[in-house]
CSV table of C-alpha atoms in Angstrom, one decimal:
chain,number,residue,atom,x,y,z
A,1,UNK,CA,-5.0,3.7,8.1
A,2,UNK,CA,-8.1,2.3,6.5
A,3,UNK,CA,-7.3,1.8,2.8
A,4,UNK,CA,-7.5,-0.1,-0.4
A,5,UNK,CA,-4.1,-1.0,-1.8
A,6,UNK,CA,-3.5,-1.8,-5.4
A,7,UNK,CA,-0.4,-2.9,-7.1
A,8,UNK,CA,1.3,-2.1,-9.3
A,9,UNK,CA,0.4,1.6,-9.9
A,10,UNK,CA,1.8,1.5,-13.4
A,11,UNK,CA,2.2,-1.5,-15.8
A,12,UNK,CA,3.3,-1.8,-19.4
A,13,UNK,CA,3.0,-5.2,-20.9
A,14,UNK,CA,2.8,-7.0,-24.2
A,15,UNK,CA,-0.2,-8.6,-25.8
A,16,UNK,CA,-0.9,-12.1,-24.5
A,17,UNK,CA,1.3,-12.0,-21.5
A,18,UNK,CA,-0.7,-13.0,-18.4
A,19,UNK,CA,-0.8,-10.5,-15.6
A,20,UNK,CA,-2.4,-10.0,-12.2
A,21,UNK,CA,-3.3,-6.7,-10.5
A,22,UNK,CA,-3.5,-7.2,-6.8
A,23,UNK,CA,-6.0,-5.5,-4.5
A,24,UNK,CA,-6.1,-5.6,-0.7
A,25,UNK,CA,-8.3,-3.9,1.9
A,26,UNK,CA,-7.8,-3.6,5.7
A,27,UNK,CA,-11.3,-2.6,6.7
A,28,UNK,CA,-12.9,-6.1,6.9
A,29,UNK,CA,-15.3,-5.1,4.1
A,30,UNK,CA,-17.5,-7.7,2.6
A,31,UNK,CA,-17.9,-6.2,-0.8
A,32,UNK,CA,-15.2,-5.6,-3.3
A,33,UNK,CA,-15.3,-4.6,-7.0
A,34,UNK,CA,-13.1,-3.8,-10.0
A,35,UNK,CA,-13.8,-0.8,-12.3
A,36,UNK,CA,-12.1,0.5,-15.4
A,37,UNK,CA,-12.1,4.2,-16.3
A,38,UNK,CA,-11.7,5.3,-19.8
A,39,UNK,CA,-12.1,8.8,-21.3
A,40,UNK,CA,-15.7,9.5,-22.3
A,41,UNK,CA,-16.9,6.2,-20.9
A,42,UNK,CA,-16.7,6.9,-17.2
A,43,UNK,CA,-16.4,4.2,-14.6
A,44,UNK,CA,-17.5,0.7,-15.8
A,45,UNK,CA,-17.7,-2.3,-13.5
A,46,UNK,CA,-15.7,-5.4,-14.4
A,47,UNK,CA,-16.4,-7.8,-11.6
A,48,UNK,CA,-17.6,-7.7,-8.1
A,49,UNK,CA,-17.6,-9.9,-5.0
A,50,UNK,CA,-20.2,-9.8,-2.3
A,51,UNK,CA,-18.2,-12.0,0.1
A,52,UNK,CA,-15.5,-14.7,0.1
A,53,UNK,CA,-15.9,-17.2,-2.7
A,54,UNK,CA,-18.8,-15.2,-4.2
A,55,UNK,CA,-18.0,-13.3,-7.4
A,56,UNK,CA,-20.2,-12.1,-10.3
A,57,UNK,CA,-19.8,-10.3,-13.6
A,58,UNK,CA,-20.2,-6.6,-13.9
A,59,UNK,CA,-20.9,-4.6,-17.1
A,60,UNK,CA,-17.6,-5.4,-18.9
A,61,UNK,CA,-16.2,-8.7,-17.7
A,62,UNK,CA,-14.9,-10.1,-21.0
A,63,UNK,CA,-11.1,-10.8,-20.9
A,64,UNK,CA,-10.9,-10.6,-17.1
A,65,UNK,CA,-11.0,-13.1,-14.2
A,66,UNK,CA,-11.2,-12.6,-10.5
A,67,UNK,CA,-11.0,-14.6,-7.3
A,68,UNK,CA,-12.0,-14.0,-3.7
A,69,UNK,CA,-10.3,-16.7,-1.6
A,70,UNK,CA,-9.8,-14.4,1.4
A,71,UNK,CA,-11.9,-11.5,2.6
A,72,UNK,CA,-9.2,-8.9,2.2
A,73,UNK,CA,-7.8,-9.7,-1.3
A,74,UNK,CA,-9.5,-9.5,-4.7
A,75,UNK,CA,-7.0,-9.8,-7.5
A,76,UNK,CA,-7.8,-9.0,-11.1
A,77,UNK,CA,-6.4,-11.4,-13.7
A,78,UNK,CA,-5.9,-10.7,-17.4
A,79,UNK,CA,-5.1,-14.1,-18.9
A,80,UNK,CA,-4.3,-12.8,-22.4
A,81,UNK,CA,-4.2,-9.0,-22.3
A,82,UNK,CA,-5.1,-7.1,-25.5
A,83,UNK,CA,-4.5,-3.4,-26.4
A,84,UNK,CA,-8.2,-2.7,-25.8
A,85,UNK,CA,-7.6,-3.4,-22.1
A,86,UNK,CA,-5.3,-0.4,-21.9
A,87,UNK,CA,-7.1,1.6,-19.2
A,88,UNK,CA,-7.0,2.9,-15.7
A,89,UNK,CA,-8.2,0.3,-13.2
A,90,UNK,CA,-9.7,0.9,-9.8
A,91,UNK,CA,-10.4,-1.6,-7.0
A,92,UNK,CA,-13.1,-0.6,-4.5
A,93,UNK,CA,-14.6,-2.0,-1.3
A,94,UNK,CA,-17.6,-1.3,0.9
A,95,UNK,CA,-18.8,-2.7,4.2
A,96,UNK,CA,-21.8,-4.5,2.7
A,97,UNK,CA,-23.0,-5.4,-0.8
A,98,UNK,CA,-25.3,-2.5,-1.5
A,99,UNK,CA,-26.3,0.9,-0.1
A,100,UNK,CA,-22.8,1.9,1.1
A,101,UNK,CA,-20.2,4.2,-0.4
A,102,UNK,CA,-17.0,2.8,-1.8
A,103,UNK,CA,-13.5,3.2,-0.7
A,104,UNK,CA,-11.4,3.2,-3.9
A,105,UNK,CA,-7.7,2.3,-4.4
A,106,UNK,CA,-5.3,4.7,-6.0
A,107,UNK,CA,-5.6,3.0,-9.4
A,108,UNK,CA,-3.4,1.0,-11.8
A,109,UNK,CA,-2.6,2.4,-15.1
A,110,UNK,CA,-2.2,-0.5,-17.5
A,111,UNK,CA,-0.8,-0.2,-21.1
A,112,UNK,CA,-0.9,-3.2,-23.3
A,113,UNK,CA,1.3,-2.9,-26.5
B,1,UNK,CA,-32.2,-0.2,-15.9
B,2,UNK,CA,-31.1,2.8,-14.0
B,3,UNK,CA,-29.6,5.8,-15.9
B,4,UNK,CA,-27.8,8.7,-14.3
B,5,UNK,CA,-27.2,12.0,-16.1
B,6,UNK,CA,-24.9,14.7,-14.7
B,7,UNK,CA,-24.6,18.4,-15.6
B,8,UNK,CA,-22.6,20.4,-16.3
B,9,UNK,CA,-19.7,18.4,-17.7
B,10,UNK,CA,-17.4,21.2,-16.9
B,11,UNK,CA,-17.7,24.1,-14.4
B,12,UNK,CA,-15.4,27.0,-13.7
B,13,UNK,CA,-16.0,29.3,-10.7
B,14,UNK,CA,-14.1,32.0,-9.0
B,15,UNK,CA,-12.5,31.2,-5.7
B,16,UNK,CA,-15.0,32.0,-2.9
B,17,UNK,CA,-18.1,31.5,-5.1
B,18,UNK,CA,-20.5,28.5,-4.9
B,19,UNK,CA,-20.6,25.6,-7.2
B,20,UNK,CA,-23.6,23.4,-8.0
B,21,UNK,CA,-23.6,20.1,-9.8
B,22,UNK,CA,-26.9,18.3,-10.6
B,23,UNK,CA,-27.7,14.7,-11.3
B,24,UNK,CA,-30.9,13.1,-12.5
B,25,UNK,CA,-31.8,9.4,-12.2
B,26,UNK,CA,-34.4,7.4,-14.0
B,27,UNK,CA,-35.5,4.7,-11.6
B,28,UNK,CA,-37.7,5.9,-8.7
B,29,UNK,CA,-36.6,2.8,-6.7
B,30,UNK,CA,-33.1,4.2,-6.3
B,31,UNK,CA,-32.5,4.9,-2.6
B,32,UNK,CA,-28.8,5.7,-2.0
B,33,UNK,CA,-26.9,8.6,-3.7
B,34,UNK,CA,-23.1,9.1,-3.0
B,35,UNK,CA,-20.9,11.8,-4.4
B,36,UNK,CA,-17.2,11.2,-5.2
B,37,UNK,CA,-14.3,13.6,-5.8
B,38,UNK,CA,-11.4,12.5,-8.0
B,39,UNK,CA,-8.2,14.5,-8.0
B,40,UNK,CA,-5.7,14.1,-10.7
B,41,UNK,CA,-3.8,10.8,-10.4
B,42,UNK,CA,-5.9,9.5,-7.5
B,43,UNK,CA,-8.9,7.2,-7.0
B,44,UNK,CA,-12.4,8.6,-6.4
B,45,UNK,CA,-13.0,9.6,-2.8
B,46,UNK,CA,-16.4,9.5,-1.2
B,47,UNK,CA,-17.2,13.0,0.0
B,48,UNK,CA,-20.9,12.9,1.0
B,49,UNK,CA,-23.9,10.7,0.5
B,50,UNK,CA,-27.7,10.8,1.0
B,51,UNK,CA,-30.4,8.2,1.4
B,52,UNK,CA,-33.9,8.5,0.1
B,53,UNK,CA,-35.5,9.1,3.4
B,54,UNK,CA,-33.6,12.4,3.8
B,55,UNK,CA,-34.0,15.6,1.8
B,56,UNK,CA,-30.7,17.4,2.6
B,57,UNK,CA,-27.4,16.7,4.2
B,58,UNK,CA,-24.5,19.0,5.0
B,59,UNK,CA,-20.9,18.6,5.9
B,60,UNK,CA,-19.0,21.8,6.4
B,61,UNK,CA,-18.8,23.5,3.0
B,62,UNK,CA,-20.5,20.6,1.1
B,63,UNK,CA,-24.2,19.8,1.0
B,64,UNK,CA,-26.3,17.4,-1.0
B,65,UNK,CA,-30.1,17.9,-1.7
B,66,UNK,CA,-32.4,15.2,-3.0
B,67,UNK,CA,-35.7,15.8,-4.7
B,68,UNK,CA,-37.4,12.3,-5.0
B,69,UNK,CA,-40.4,13.6,-6.9
B,70,UNK,CA,-38.3,15.2,-9.7
B,71,UNK,CA,-35.7,12.4,-9.4
B,72,UNK,CA,-32.7,14.6,-9.1
B,73,UNK,CA,-30.0,15.3,-6.5
B,74,UNK,CA,-27.4,18.1,-6.3
B,75,UNK,CA,-24.0,18.7,-4.8
B,76,UNK,CA,-23.5,22.2,-3.4
B,77,UNK,CA,-20.0,23.5,-2.6
B,78,UNK,CA,-19.8,26.9,-0.9
B,79,UNK,CA,-16.8,29.2,-0.5
B,80,UNK,CA,-14.9,27.2,-3.1
B,81,UNK,CA,-11.1,26.9,-2.8
B,82,UNK,CA,-8.5,25.9,-5.3
B,83,UNK,CA,-8.2,22.5,-3.7
B,84,UNK,CA,-11.8,21.8,-4.6
B,85,UNK,CA,-10.7,21.6,-8.3
B,86,UNK,CA,-11.3,18.0,-9.3
B,87,UNK,CA,-13.7,15.7,-11.2
B,88,UNK,CA,-16.9,15.0,-9.3
B,89,UNK,CA,-19.1,11.9,-9.8
B,90,UNK,CA,-22.5,11.2,-8.6
B,91,UNK,CA,-24.0,7.7,-8.4
B,92,UNK,CA,-27.3,6.1,-7.6
B,93,UNK,CA,-28.2,2.6,-6.5
B,94,UNK,CA,-31.3,0.6,-6.0
B,95,UNK,CA,-31.2,-1.9,-3.1
B,96,UNK,CA,-29.8,-5.1,-4.3
B,97,UNK,CA,-28.1,-3.7,-7.4
B,98,UNK,CA,-24.8,-2.1,-8.1
B,99,UNK,CA,-24.1,1.6,-8.5
B,100,UNK,CA,-24.7,3.5,-11.7
B,101,UNK,CA,-22.3,6.4,-12.0
B,102,UNK,CA,-22.8,9.7,-13.7
B,103,UNK,CA,-20.3,10.7,-16.4
B,104,UNK,CA,-18.5,13.3,-14.1
B,105,UNK,CA,-18.1,17.1,-13.8
B,106,UNK,CA,-14.7,18.7,-14.1
B,107,UNK,CA,-14.7,21.6,-11.6
B,108,UNK,CA,-12.1,24.3,-11.9
B,109,UNK,CA,-11.8,26.9,-9.1
B,110,UNK,CA,-10.0,30.0,-10.4
B,111,UNK,CA,-7.9,32.0,-8.0
């Protein structure tokens, strides 16, 4: 089944403890992206990658890192999480960089205390 | 930059009635317009899209119309069913730039 897989689905962590949210897609998509979804603020893009080893900042990149060493994987790294990063996170992929709809993952609900 | 507005923010319809959600965009260079459905506890799912060289597209009970002159596009759902209840997002993109999403519409289909 064609899909984007995120792990974990739920995560509670403490301020300052580094964490990684994994994202993997099995559709050979070139483009991958991370979004956060907050009530009243909608979907906001954190980082995106147009292909392997090519990443760029989205609208809200502060406090996050990403890497794209392989086409299928696009992990999101929070080096020192803070409570304002408590949110619902979605990974998405599409065949090409622009002009194609996304396939989204099921989401990761992160709580930083 | 591009700005996408979406109305209404909430919509309740009786089962079997039609539902219409409208989005407006600001940049006339936008050329691709997808719609997503997000059910509770799930990620958004692409349900239909339209490109700027087409005025209307249908897929069973779902249709999207695009008015480039007025810079708006609409999602039409006919014969609504309870499983259509969800949050719907529109988006717009200009070639070479990332999507701008609308704020979402919460649709409730009442039995």
